[in-house]
CSV table of C-alpha atoms and ligand atoms in Angstrom, one decimal:
chain,number,residue,atom,x,y,z
A,1,MET,CA,18.3,27.2,14.2
A,2,ASN,CA,15.1,26.1,15.9
A,3,VAL,CA,17.0,25.3,19.1
A,4,GLY,CA,14.9,26.5,22.0
A,5,LEU,CA,11.7,24.7,21.1
A,6,THR,CA,10.0,22.8,23.9
A,7,THR,CA,10.1,19.2,22.8
A,8,GLN,CA,7.1,17.3,24.1
A,9,ILE,CA,7.5,13.6,24.8
A,10,LEU,CA,4.4,11.4,24.8
A,11,PRO,CA,4.2,7.7,25.4
A,12,ALA,CA,2.5,6.0,22.4
A,13,SER,CA,-1.3,6.2,22.7
A,14,GLU,CA,-4.3,7.2,20.7
A,15,ALA,CA,-3.9,10.7,22.0
A,16,ALA,CA,-0.2,10.8,21.1
A,17,VAL,CA,-1.1,9.6,17.6
A,18,ARG,CA,-3.7,12.5,17.3
A,19,ALA,CA,-1.1,15.0,18.6
A,20,ALA,CA,1.5,13.7,16.1
A,21,ALA,CA,-1.0,14.1,13.2
A,22,ARG,CA,-1.8,17.7,14.3
A,23,VAL,CA,1.8,18.7,14.6
A,24,LEU,CA,2.6,17.3,11.2
A,25,ALA,CA,-0.4,19.2,9.7
A,26,GLN,CA,0.8,22.4,11.2
A,27,GLY,CA,4.3,22.0,9.6
A,28,GLY,CA,6.0,20.7,12.8
A,29,LEU,CA,8.5,17.9,13.4
A,30,VAL,CA,7.6,14.6,15.1
A,31,ALA,CA,9.9,11.8,16.0
A,32,PHE,CA,8.1,8.4,16.0
A,33,PRO,CA,9.1,4.7,16.1
A,34,THR,CA,9.3,2.6,13.0
A,35,GLU,CA,10.4,-1.1,13.2
A,36,THR,CA,13.9,-0.2,11.9
A,37,VAL,CA,14.9,3.0,13.7
A,38,TYR,CA,13.1,6.1,15.0
A,39,GLY,CA,12.2,8.6,12.2
A,40,LEU,CA,11.9,12.3,12.3
A,41,GLY,CA,8.7,13.1,10.4
A,42,ALA,CA,7.5,16.2,8.5
A,43,ASP,CA,4.7,16.7,6.0
A,44,ALA,CA,6.3,15.6,2.7
A,45,THR,CA,4.3,18.2,0.7
A,46,ASN,CA,5.3,21.2,2.9
A,47,PRO,CA,8.6,22.8,1.9
A,48,ALA,CA,8.8,25.0,5.0
A,49,ALA,CA,8.4,21.9,7.2
A,50,ILE,CA,11.1,20.1,5.3
A,51,ALA,CA,13.5,23.0,5.5
A,52,ARG,CA,13.0,22.9,9.3
A,53,LEU,CA,13.7,19.2,9.3
A,54,TYR,CA,17.0,19.6,7.4
A,55,GLN,CA,17.9,22.3,9.8
A,56,ALA,CA,17.0,20.4,13.0
A,57,LYS,CA,19.2,17.5,11.9
A,58,GLY,CA,22.0,19.6,10.5
A,59,ARG,CA,21.6,17.5,7.4
A,60,PRO,CA,22.8,18.8,4.0
A,61,ALA,CA,19.8,19.4,1.7
A,62,PHE,CA,21.4,17.5,-1.2
A,63,ASN,CA,20.7,14.3,0.8
A,64,PRO,CA,17.1,13.3,-0.1
A,65,LEU,CA,14.5,11.9,2.3
A,66,ILE,CA,12.3,8.8,2.3
A,67,ALA,CA,8.6,9.4,1.9
A,68,HIS,CA,6.6,7.1,4.3
A,69,VAL,CA,3.1,6.1,3.2
A,70,GLY,CA,0.4,3.8,4.5
A,71,ASP,CA,0.1,1.4,1.6
A,72,LEU,CA,1.1,0.6,-2.0
A,73,GLY,CA,-1.9,2.6,-3.3
A,74,ALA,CA,-0.7,5.7,-1.6
A,75,GLY,CA,2.8,5.1,-2.9
A,76,MET,CA,1.4,4.8,-6.5
A,77,LYS,CA,0.2,8.4,-6.2
A,78,ILE,CA,3.8,9.7,-5.9
A,79,ALA,CA,5.9,7.2,-7.9
A,80,ARG,CA,5.7,5.0,-11.0
A,81,PHE,CA,5.9,1.3,-10.0
A,82,ASP,CA,7.0,-1.1,-12.7
A,83,GLU,CA,6.3,-4.9,-12.4
A,84,THR,CA,9.4,-5.5,-10.3
A,85,ALA,CA,8.6,-2.7,-7.9
A,86,ILE,CA,5.0,-4.0,-7.5
A,87,ARG,CA,6.3,-7.5,-6.8
A,88,LEU,CA,8.8,-6.3,-4.2
A,89,ALA,CA,6.1,-4.0,-2.6
A,90,GLU,CA,3.6,-6.8,-2.4
A,91,ALA,CA,6.2,-9.2,-0.9
A,92,PHE,CA,7.7,-6.9,1.7
A,93,TRP,CA,5.4,-4.0,2.5
A,94,PRO,CA,4.7,-3.1,5.2
A,95,GLY,CA,8.3,-3.8,6.3
A,96,PRO,CA,11.9,-2.6,6.3
A,97,LEU,CA,12.3,-2.1,2.5
A,98,THR,CA,12.6,1.3,0.7
A,99,LEU,CA,12.1,1.5,-3.0
A,100,VAL,CA,13.6,4.3,-5.2
A,101,LEU,CA,11.3,4.9,-8.1
A,102,PRO,CA,10.6,7.6,-10.8
A,103,ARG,CA,8.4,10.4,-9.5
A,104,THR,CA,4.9,10.7,-11.0
A,105,THR,CA,4.4,13.9,-12.9
A,106,ASP,CA,2.0,15.2,-10.2
A,107,CYS,CA,4.0,13.8,-7.3
A,108,ALA,CA,3.0,15.8,-4.2
A,109,VAL,CA,6.3,15.3,-2.5
A,110,ALA,CA,8.2,18.6,-2.3
A,111,ASP,CA,11.3,18.9,-4.5
A,112,LEU,CA,13.3,19.9,-1.4
A,113,ALA,CA,12.6,16.4,0.0
A,114,THR,CA,13.9,14.6,-3.1
A,115,ALA,CA,16.8,17.0,-3.5
A,116,GLY,CA,15.7,17.8,-7.0
A,117,LEU,CA,16.1,14.2,-8.2
A,118,GLU,CA,13.7,12.6,-10.7
A,119,THR,CA,13.2,9.7,-8.3
A,120,VAL,CA,11.6,9.4,-4.9
A,121,ALA,CA,12.3,6.9,-2.1
A,122,ILE,CA,9.2,5.3,-0.6
A,123,ARG,CA,8.6,3.0,2.3
A,124,VAL,CA,5.6,1.5,4.1
A,125,PRO,CA,6.7,1.0,7.7
A,126,ALA,CA,5.3,-2.0,9.7
A,127,HIS,CA,5.4,-0.5,13.2
A,128,ALA,CA,1.9,-0.1,14.6
A,129,VAL,CA,2.5,3.5,15.9
A,130,ALA,CA,4.0,4.6,12.6
A,131,ARG,CA,1.1,3.2,10.7
A,132,LYS,CA,-1.5,4.9,13.0
A,133,ILE,CA,0.3,8.3,12.6
A,134,LEU,CA,0.3,7.9,8.8
A,135,ARG,CA,-3.4,7.0,8.8
A,136,ALA,CA,-4.3,9.9,11.1
A,137,PHE,CA,-2.2,12.4,9.1
A,138,GLY,CA,-3.5,11.1,5.8
A,139,GLY,CA,-0.6,12.0,3.5
A,140,PRO,CA,3.0,11.2,2.8
A,141,VAL,CA,5.5,11.8,5.7
A,142,VAL,CA,9.2,12.3,5.0
A,143,ALA,CA,11.3,10.8,7.8
A,144,PRO,CA,15.0,10.5,8.0
A,145,SER,CA,16.4,8.7,11.0
A,146,ALA,CA,15.8,11.0,14.0
A,147,ASN,CA,19.5,11.7,14.9
A,148,LEU,CA,21.8,14.6,14.3
A,149,SER,CA,23.4,14.3,10.9
A,150,GLY,CA,26.5,12.1,11.2
A,151,HIS,CA,25.4,10.4,14.4
A,152,VAL,CA,24.3,6.8,14.6
A,153,SER,CA,20.6,6.2,14.1
A,154,PRO,CA,18.3,6.2,17.2
A,155,THR,CA,16.7,2.9,18.3
A,156,SER,CA,15.0,4.4,21.4
A,157,ALA,CA,13.1,7.6,22.3
A,158,ALA,CA,16.0,8.4,24.7
A,159,HIS,CA,18.5,8.4,21.8
A,160,VAL,CA,16.2,10.8,19.9
A,161,GLN,CA,15.9,13.0,23.0
A,162,SER,CA,19.7,13.2,23.5
A,163,ASP,CA,20.2,14.3,19.8
A,164,LEU,CA,17.2,16.5,19.1
A,165,ALA,CA,15.6,17.8,22.3
A,166,GLY,CA,14.9,21.5,21.8
A,167,ARG,CA,15.0,21.2,18.0
A,168,ILE,CA,11.8,19.3,17.3
A,169,ASP,CA,8.2,19.6,18.5
A,170,LEU,CA,7.2,16.1,19.6
A,171,ILE,CA,8.7,12.6,20.3
A,172,VAL,CA,6.3,9.7,20.4
A,173,ASP,CA,7.9,7.0,22.6
A,174,GLY,CA,7.0,3.5,21.4
A,175,GLY,CA,9.8,1.8,23.3
A,176,PRO,CA,12.9,0.2,21.7
A,177,VAL,CA,12.6,-0.7,18.1
A,178,GLU,CA,12.7,-4.3,16.8
A,179,VAL,CA,15.0,-4.4,13.8
A,180,GLY,CA,17.6,-1.8,14.8
A,181,VAL,CA,19.2,-1.0,11.5
A,182,GLU,CA,17.7,1.2,8.8
A,183,SER,CA,15.6,-0.1,5.9
A,184,THR,CA,17.2,-1.8,2.9
A,185,ILE,CA,17.1,0.5,-0.1
A,186,VAL,CA,16.5,-0.9,-3.6
A,187,GLY,CA,16.7,1.3,-6.6
A,188,CYS,CA,14.2,0.1,-9.2
A,189,PHE,CA,16.1,1.0,-12.3
A,190,ASP,CA,16.4,-1.1,-15.5
A,191,GLN,CA,17.8,-3.7,-13.1
A,192,PRO,CA,17.0,-3.5,-9.4
A,193,MET,CA,20.1,-2.3,-7.4
A,194,LEU,CA,21.0,-2.6,-3.8
A,195,LEU,CA,21.6,1.0,-2.7
A,196,ARG,CA,21.8,0.3,1.0
A,197,PRO,CA,21.9,-3.0,2.8
A,198,GLY,CA,19.5,-2.8,5.8
A,199,GLY,CA,16.8,-4.4,7.8
A,200,LEU,CA,15.5,-6.7,5.1
A,201,PRO,CA,18.3,-9.2,4.2
A,202,ARG,CA,19.4,-9.2,0.5
A,203,GLY,CA,18.8,-12.9,0.2
A,204,GLU,CA,15.1,-12.5,0.9
A,205,ILE,CA,14.8,-9.9,-1.9
A,206,GLU,CA,16.8,-12.0,-4.3
A,207,ARG,CA,14.6,-15.0,-3.6
A,208,VAL,CA,11.5,-13.0,-4.7
A,209,LEU,CA,13.3,-11.5,-7.7
A,210,GLY,CA,14.8,-14.9,-8.8
A,211,HIS,CA,18.2,-13.2,-9.5
A,212,PRO,CA,20.9,-11.2,-7.7
A,213,LEU,CA,20.6,-7.5,-7.0
A,214,LEU,CA,23.0,-5.3,-8.8
A,215,GLN,CA,25.7,-3.5,-6.8
A,216,PRO,CA,26.0,0.3,-7.3
A,217,PRO,CA,28.9,1.2,-9.5
A,218,GLU,CA,31.5,3.6,-8.0
A,219,ASP,CA,30.4,7.1,-8.7
A,220,ALA,CA,33.6,7.8,-10.5
A,221,GLU,CA,32.8,5.1,-13.0
A,222,ARG,CA,29.4,6.6,-13.7
A,223,GLY,CA,31.1,9.9,-14.7
A,224,THR,CA,28.6,12.0,-12.8
A,225,ALA,CA,28.7,14.1,-9.6
A,226,GLN,CA,25.2,12.9,-8.6
A,227,PRO,CA,25.6,9.9,-6.3
A,228,LEU,CA,23.0,7.1,-6.7
A,229,ALA,CA,22.5,6.9,-2.9
A,230,PRO,CA,23.5,10.3,-1.8
A,231,GLY,CA,23.3,9.5,1.9
A,232,MET,CA,25.8,6.7,1.8
A,233,LEU,CA,28.8,8.9,2.5
A,234,ALA,CA,31.5,6.9,4.2
A,235,SER,CA,31.4,9.0,7.3
A,236,HIS,CA,27.7,8.7,7.9
A,237,TYR,CA,27.5,6.7,11.1
A,238,ALA,CA,30.5,7.8,13.0
A,239,PRO,CA,30.7,7.8,16.8
A,240,ARG,CA,33.3,10.2,18.3
A,241,THR,CA,35.5,7.3,19.6
A,242,PRO,CA,37.7,5.6,16.9
A,243,ILE,CA,36.4,2.2,15.8
A,244,ARG,CA,38.9,-0.7,15.3
A,245,LEU,CA,37.3,-3.5,13.3
A,246,ASP,CA,38.0,-7.3,13.2
A,247,ALA,CA,39.7,-7.1,16.6
A,248,ASP,CA,41.3,-10.4,17.8
A,249,ARG,CA,42.5,-8.9,21.1
A,250,VAL,CA,41.7,-5.9,23.2
A,251,GLU,CA,44.4,-3.3,23.7
A,252,ALA,CA,44.8,-1.3,26.9
A,253,GLY,CA,42.2,1.5,27.3
A,254,GLU,CA,39.9,0.2,24.6
A,255,ALA,CA,36.2,-0.6,25.0
A,256,LEU,CA,35.0,-3.9,23.4
A,257,LEU,CA,32.0,-4.5,21.2
A,258,ALA,CA,31.8,-8.3,21.3
A,259,PHE,CA,29.8,-10.8,19.3
A,260,GLY,CA,29.2,-14.4,20.2
A,261,PRO,CA,30.2,-16.6,23.1
A,262,ASP,CA,34.0,-16.5,22.7
A,263,ALA,CA,36.2,-14.4,25.0
A,264,LEU,CA,38.8,-12.2,23.5
A,265,PRO,CA,42.4,-11.9,24.9
A,266,GLY,CA,42.7,-8.7,26.9
A,267,ALA,CA,38.9,-8.4,27.4
A,268,GLU,CA,39.3,-8.4,31.2
A,269,LEU,CA,41.2,-5.1,30.9
A,270,ALA,CA,38.7,-3.4,28.6
A,271,ALA,CA,37.3,0.0,29.6
A,272,ALA,CA,33.9,-1.5,29.0
A,273,VAL,CA,32.4,-4.6,27.3
A,274,MET,CA,29.1,-5.0,25.5
A,275,ASN,CA,28.1,-8.1,23.6
A,276,LEU,CA,25.9,-7.6,20.6
A,277,SER,CA,24.6,-11.2,21.0
A,278,ALA,CA,26.3,-13.6,23.4
A,279,ARG,CA,24.5,-16.5,21.7
A,280,GLY,CA,25.6,-15.3,18.3
A,281,ASP,CA,22.1,-14.3,17.0
A,282,ILE,CA,22.5,-11.9,14.1
A,283,ASN,CA,19.0,-10.3,14.5
A,284,GLU,CA,19.7,-9.7,18.2
A,285,ALA,CA,23.0,-8.1,17.2
A,286,ALA,CA,21.3,-5.7,14.7
A,287,ALA,CA,18.8,-4.6,17.4
A,288,ASN,CA,21.6,-3.9,19.8
A,289,LEU,CA,24.1,-2.3,17.4
A,290,PHE,CA,23.3,1.4,17.5
A,291,GLY,CA,22.4,1.5,21.2
A,292,TYR,CA,25.7,-0.2,22.1
A,293,LEU,CA,27.7,2.0,19.9
A,294,ARG,CA,26.2,5.1,21.6
A,295,ALA,CA,26.8,3.6,25.1
A,296,LEU,CA,30.4,2.7,24.4
A,297,ASP,CA,31.0,6.0,22.7
A,298,ALA,CA,30.0,7.7,26.0
A,299,ARG,CA,32.8,5.8,27.9
A,300,ALA,CA,35.6,8.0,26.5
A,301,ALA,CA,37.7,4.9,25.7
A,302,ARG,CA,40.8,5.2,23.5
A,303,ALA,CA,39.0,3.2,20.8
A,304,ILE,CA,36.2,0.7,20.4
A,305,ALA,CA,37.5,-2.7,19.4
A,306,VAL,CA,34.9,-4.6,17.4
A,307,MET,CA,34.9,-8.4,17.0
A,308,PRO,CA,34.1,-9.8,13.6
A,309,VAL,CA,30.4,-10.2,12.9
A,310,PRO,CA,29.3,-12.8,10.4
A,311,HIS,CA,28.0,-11.5,7.0
A,312,HIS,CA,24.8,-13.6,6.6
A,313,GLY,CA,21.3,-12.1,7.0
A,314,LEU,CA,21.3,-8.8,8.8
A,315,GLY,CA,25.1,-9.2,9.1
A,316,GLU,CA,25.6,-7.4,5.8
A,317,ALA,CA,23.8,-4.3,7.1
A,318,ILE,CA,25.7,-4.5,10.5
A,319,ASN,CA,29.1,-4.8,8.8
A,320,ASP,CA,28.1,-1.9,6.4
A,321,ARG,CA,27.3,0.4,9.4
A,322,LEU,CA,30.4,-0.7,11.3
A,323,ARG,CA,32.7,0.0,8.3
A,324,ARG,CA,31.2,3.5,7.9
A,325,ALA,CA,31.6,4.1,11.6
A,326,ALA,CA,35.3,3.1,11.4
A,327,VAL,CA,36.0,5.7,8.7
A,328,GLY,CA,35.5,8.4,11.2
A,329,ARG,CA,33.7,11.7,10.7
A,330,GLU,CA,36.5,13.9,9.3
M,1,TXA,O1,14.7,2.7,8.1
M,1,TXA,C1,14.8,3.7,7.5
M,1,TXA,O2,14.9,3.8,6.3
M,1,TXA,C2,14.6,5.0,8.4
M,1,TXA,C3,13.2,5.0,8.9
M,1,TXA,C4,13.0,6.3,9.7
M,1,TXA,O3,12.3,4.9,7.9
M,1,TXA,N1,14.9,6.2,7.6
M,1,TXA,C5,16.2,6.4,7.2
M,1,TXA,O4,16.3,7.7,6.5
M,1,TXA,O5,17.1,5.7,7.4
M,1,TXA,P1,17.7,8.4,6.2
M,1,TXA,O6,17.3,9.7,5.7
M,1,TXA,O7,18.5,8.3,7.4
M,1,TXA,O8,18.3,7.5,5.1
M,1,TXA,C6,17.6,7.6,3.8
M,1,TXA,C7,18.6,7.2,2.7
M,1,TXA,C8,19.7,8.3,2.5
M,1,TXA,O9,20.9,7.6,2.4
M,1,TXA,C9,19.3,9.0,1.2
M,1,TXA,O10,20.3,9.5,0.5
M,1,TXA,C10,18.6,7.8,0.5
M,1,TXA,O11,17.9,7.2,1.5
M,1,TXA,N2,17.6,8.3,-0.5
M,1,TXA,C11,16.5,9.0,-0.3
M,1,TXA,N3,15.9,9.4,-1.5
M,1,TXA,C12,16.7,8.8,-2.5
M,1,TXA,C13,16.6,8.8,-3.9
M,1,TXA,N4,15.6,9.4,-4.6
M,1,TXA,N5,17.6,8.1,-4.6
M,1,TXA,C14,18.6,7.5,-3.9
M,1,TXA,N6,18.7,7.5,-2.6
M,1,TXA,C15,17.8,8.2,-1.8
M,2,MG,MG1,20.1,8.5,8.7
């Protein structure tokens, strides 16, 4: 393990951007803010750097990484974009959308980063700090969420620090992120398929396409051991405390993750209460989700009771992450 590294933390600045580009070029690991969650970046063309990245996160190497690039032109060097992919890229990049596309024959992204798949996941982030780091580095940067594998994704530099200090070289602190859930992943196969609901609502994508996105079939139905979205294991986002969904009351010893203005019976006895959005704003709820899950997880409650969250807009991604969190890690 690379535990024992000194992890430098720099507030976002031109000097921090230069330091980040330097560390990446030397094969090091840099956590940086994107608009969705903090990413842990490595040079996408450097297998040794990518091996260190998997090790630092404790992530299984069969789970491929997203290559982050500065613009569509840079993306076209590593993947083949069909008409639909170009339409989606032009509509939503930079932004919280990842496209899974066939690799080009001379794709510079290391096989280790794509877990040997014929496809590569690409995203052009919108966050100013991420964009500056990509520009200063000048090549594709693979970046999973900057958390230990199996933990919830980090939405602040402090979250990154608590998971990865001593395991990575640098954290660039750009403050709390805006969106709060990871990018939406669309597989650009014969028909575009929603591989992961995320920070770009499905409805916006379907409006541009003019038709619904396909749902991934169950892996068993495809008759293959190779999952379409290998990272979407049920246990991916689990806090240590058990999660109880669709709570209509709070039981003794539980913490409460609330949504909206209504009070829940028993809430006055809760071990802790956090409200994702007291005014019922789904975007505010997404931005608060992972931070509040981390905070309530630290309260050693018997369970975290979660009020129902509406499914519209970013609600689909919120409910997806909550459902995975509720499955537990084992
Ligand atoms: O918002 C985000 O997407 C953040 C920021 C840092 O960009 N990144 C992120 O990365 O969430 P990660 O590694 O935590 O999740 C990436 C997901 C995984 O579920 C992985 O299996 C899937 O993307 N993925 C990557 N390459 C793929 C491919 N070629 N085919 C299918 N799924 C892929
Ligand atoms: Mg992740």
